Amino acid sequence: MEEEQLIGKTLLVVDDEADLRDIMASELEFMGAKVYQAGNVSSAKQVLENNTIDLIISDIRMPGGTGIDLLEFVKARN
């Protein structure tokens, strides 16, 4: 089953729109993933500093930094 593919995976959903972020996180949790949420790039960086994340789903345009900024941070770290 497709849902089982996310069991044991840890995801990070980054979006400044809380309602959209909550919907995505709820669906992913229903599919078996552990999901962290962040409302901006700064919060996402904190999550990444303290956790091992398998997949990041990020908005591109957000106040205080873009999804591209987050991508560059991840690339530099790894």
JSON list of C-alpha atoms in Angstrom, two decimals:
[
{"chain": "A", "resi": 1, "resn": "MET", "atom": "CA", "xyz": [0.00, 0.00, 0.00]},
{"chain": "A", "resi": 2, "resn": "GLU", "atom": "CA", "xyz": [1.14, 3.52, -0.70]},
{"chain": "A", "resi": 3, "resn": "GLU", "atom": "CA", "xyz": [0.53, 4.67, 2.87]},
{"chain": "A", "resi": 4, "resn": "GLU", "atom": "CA", "xyz": [3.10, 2.20, 4.17]},
{"chain": "A", "resi": 5, "resn": "GLN", "atom": "CA", "xyz": [5.84, 3.84, 2.10]},
{"chain": "A", "resi": 6, "resn": "LEU", "atom": "CA", "xyz": [5.96, 6.74, 4.57]},
{"chain": "A", "resi": 7, "resn": "ILE", "atom": "CA", "xyz": [6.10, 4.65, 7.75]},
{"chain": "A", "resi": 8, "resn": "GLY", "atom": "CA", "xyz": [9.36, 5.40, 9.51]},
{"chain": "A", "resi": 9, "resn": "LYS", "atom": "CA", "xyz": [10.06, 8.50, 7.41]},
{"chain": "A", "resi": 10, "resn": "THR", "atom": "CA", "xyz": [10.50, 11.97, 8.88]},
{"chain": "A", "resi": 11, "resn": "LEU", "atom": "CA", "xyz": [9.31, 14.94, 6.83]},
{"chain": "A", "resi": 12, "resn": "LEU", "atom": "CA", "xyz": [9.44, 18.69, 7.18]},
{"chain": "A", "resi": 13, "resn": "VAL", "atom": "CA", "xyz": [6.66, 20.86, 5.74]},
{"chain": "A", "resi": 14, "resn": "VAL", "atom": "CA", "xyz": [7.60, 24.54, 5.39]},
{"chain": "A", "resi": 15, "resn": "ASP", "atom": "CA", "xyz": [4.93, 27.07, 4.47]},
{"chain": "A", "resi": 16, "resn": "ASP", "atom": "CA", "xyz": [3.93, 30.46, 5.83]},
{"chain": "A", "resi": 17, "resn": "GLU", "atom": "CA", "xyz": [0.24, 29.65, 5.32]},
{"chain": "A", "resi": 18, "resn": "ALA", "atom": "CA", "xyz": [-0.65, 27.72, 8.48]},
{"chain": "A", "resi": 19, "resn": "ASP", "atom": "CA", "xyz": [-3.87, 26.19, 7.12]},
{"chain": "A", "resi": 20, "resn": "LEU", "atom": "CA", "xyz": [-2.17, 24.74, 4.05]},
{"chain": "A", "resi": 21, "resn": "ARG", "atom": "CA", "xyz": [0.77, 23.53, 6.14]},
{"chain": "A", "resi": 22, "resn": "ASP", "atom": "CA", "xyz": [-1.58, 21.81, 8.60]},
{"chain": "A", "resi": 23, "resn": "ILE", "atom": "CA", "xyz": [-3.52, 20.08, 5.82]},
{"chain": "A", "resi": 24, "resn": "MET", "atom": "CA", "xyz": [-0.36, 18.74, 4.20]},
{"chain": "A", "resi": 25, "resn": "ALA", "atom": "CA", "xyz": [1.09, 17.62, 7.54]},
{"chain": "A", "resi": 26, "resn": "SER", "atom": "CA", "xyz": [-2.15, 15.86, 8.51]},
{"chain": "A", "resi": 27, "resn": "GLU", "atom": "CA", "xyz": [-2.29, 13.92, 5.26]},
{"chain": "A", "resi": 28, "resn": "LEU", "atom": "CA", "xyz": [1.35, 12.89, 5.51]},
{"chain": "A", "resi": 29, "resn": "GLU", "atom": "CA", "xyz": [0.91, 11.82, 9.14]},
{"chain": "A", "resi": 30, "resn": "PHE", "atom": "CA", "xyz": [-2.14, 9.79, 8.11]},
{"chain": "A", "resi": 31, "resn": "MET", "atom": "CA", "xyz": [0.12, 8.05, 5.60]},
{"chain": "A", "resi": 32, "resn": "GLY", "atom": "CA", "xyz": [2.49, 7.05, 8.39]},
{"chain": "A", "resi": 33, "resn": "ALA", "atom": "CA", "xyz": [5.16, 9.76, 8.40]},
{"chain": "A", "resi": 34, "resn": "LYS", "atom": "CA", "xyz": [6.44, 11.73, 11.35]},
{"chain": "A", "resi": 35, "resn": "VAL", "atom": "CA", "xyz": [6.00, 15.37, 10.28]},
{"chain": "A", "resi": 36, "resn": "TYR", "atom": "CA", "xyz": [7.60, 18.53, 11.56]},
{"chain": "A", "resi": 37, "resn": "GLN", "atom": "CA", "xyz": [6.20, 21.91, 10.55]},
{"chain": "A", "resi": 38, "resn": "ALA", "atom": "CA", "xyz": [7.83, 25.29, 10.11]},
{"chain": "A", "resi": 39, "resn": "GLY", "atom": "CA", "xyz": [6.25, 28.60, 9.17]},
{"chain": "A", "resi": 40, "resn": "ASN", "atom": "CA", "xyz": [9.44, 30.17, 7.79]},
{"chain": "A", "resi": 41, "resn": "VAL", "atom": "CA", "xyz": [13.00, 29.41, 6.75]},
{"chain": "A", "resi": 42, "resn": "SER", "atom": "CA", "xyz": [14.46, 30.32, 10.13]},
{"chain": "A", "resi": 43, "resn": "SER", "atom": "CA", "xyz": [12.21, 27.83, 11.94]},
{"chain": "A", "resi": 44, "resn": "ALA", "atom": "CA", "xyz": [12.93, 25.20, 9.30]},
{"chain": "A", "resi": 45, "resn": "LYS", "atom": "CA", "xyz": [16.67, 25.60, 9.86]},
{"chain": "A", "resi": 46, "resn": "GLN", "atom": "CA", "xyz": [16.17, 25.00, 13.58]},
{"chain": "A", "resi": 47, "resn": "VAL", "atom": "CA", "xyz": [14.24, 21.80, 12.86]},
{"chain": "A", "resi": 48, "resn": "LEU", "atom": "CA", "xyz": [16.99, 20.66, 10.49]},
{"chain": "A", "resi": 49, "resn": "GLU", "atom": "CA", "xyz": [19.70, 21.38, 13.07]},
{"chain": "A", "resi": 50, "resn": "ASN", "atom": "CA", "xyz": [18.00, 19.16, 15.64]},
{"chain": "A", "resi": 51, "resn": "ASN", "atom": "CA", "xyz": [16.50, 16.32, 13.57]},
{"chain": "A", "resi": 52, "resn": "THR", "atom": "CA", "xyz": [17.24, 13.96, 10.72]},
{"chain": "A", "resi": 53, "resn": "ILE", "atom": "CA", "xyz": [14.78, 14.72, 7.92]},
{"chain": "A", "resi": 54, "resn": "ASP", "atom": "CA", "xyz": [14.13, 12.40, 4.98]},
{"chain": "A", "resi": 55, "resn": "LEU", "atom": "CA", "xyz": [12.12, 14.83, 2.86]},
{"chain": "A", "resi": 56, "resn": "ILE", "atom": "CA", "xyz": [11.37, 18.56, 2.85]},
{"chain": "A", "resi": 57, "resn": "ILE", "atom": "CA", "xyz": [8.26, 20.01, 1.24]},
{"chain": "A", "resi": 58, "resn": "SER", "atom": "CA", "xyz": [8.63, 23.78, 1.05]},
{"chain": "A", "resi": 59, "resn": "ASP", "atom": "CA", "xyz": [6.85, 26.81, -0.27]},
{"chain": "A", "resi": 60, "resn": "ILE", "atom": "CA", "xyz": [9.05, 28.99, -2.47]},
{"chain": "A", "resi": 61, "resn": "ARG", "atom": "CA", "xyz": [7.90, 32.49, -1.51]},
{"chain": "A", "resi": 62, "resn": "MET", "atom": "CA", "xyz": [7.76, 33.22, 2.21]},
{"chain": "A", "resi": 63, "resn": "PRO", "atom": "CA", "xyz": [8.50, 36.28, 4.32]},
{"chain": "A", "resi": 64, "resn": "GLY", "atom": "CA", "xyz": [12.03, 36.29, 5.71]},
{"chain": "A", "resi": 65, "resn": "GLY", "atom": "CA", "xyz": [13.48, 33.84, 3.20]},
{"chain": "A", "resi": 66, "resn": "THR", "atom": "CA", "xyz": [12.58, 31.65, 0.27]},
{"chain": "A", "resi": 67, "resn": "GLY", "atom": "CA", "xyz": [12.42, 27.94, -0.33]},
{"chain": "A", "resi": 68, "resn": "ILE", "atom": "CA", "xyz": [15.50, 28.42, -2.51]},
{"chain": "A", "resi": 69, "resn": "ASP", "atom": "CA", "xyz": [17.35, 29.88, 0.51]},
{"chain": "A", "resi": 70, "resn": "LEU", "atom": "CA", "xyz": [16.38, 26.77, 2.45]},
{"chain": "A", "resi": 71, "resn": "LEU", "atom": "CA", "xyz": [17.59, 24.54, -0.38]},
{"chain": "A", "resi": 72, "resn": "GLU", "atom": "CA", "xyz": [20.96, 26.32, -0.39]},
{"chain": "A", "resi": 73, "resn": "PHE", "atom": "CA", "xyz": [21.21, 25.83, 3.39]},
{"chain": "A", "resi": 74, "resn": "VAL", "atom": "CA", "xyz": [20.52, 22.10, 3.05]},
{"chain": "A", "resi": 75, "resn": "LYS", "atom": "CA", "xyz": [22.97, 21.72, 0.18]},
{"chain": "A", "resi": 76, "resn": "ALA", "atom": "CA", "xyz": [25.71, 23.52, 2.12]},
{"chain": "A", "resi": 77, "resn": "ARG", "atom": "CA", "xyz": [25.09, 21.32, 5.17]},
{"chain": "A", "resi": 78, "resn": "ASN", "atom": "CA", "xyz": [25.22, 18.08, 3.24]}
]
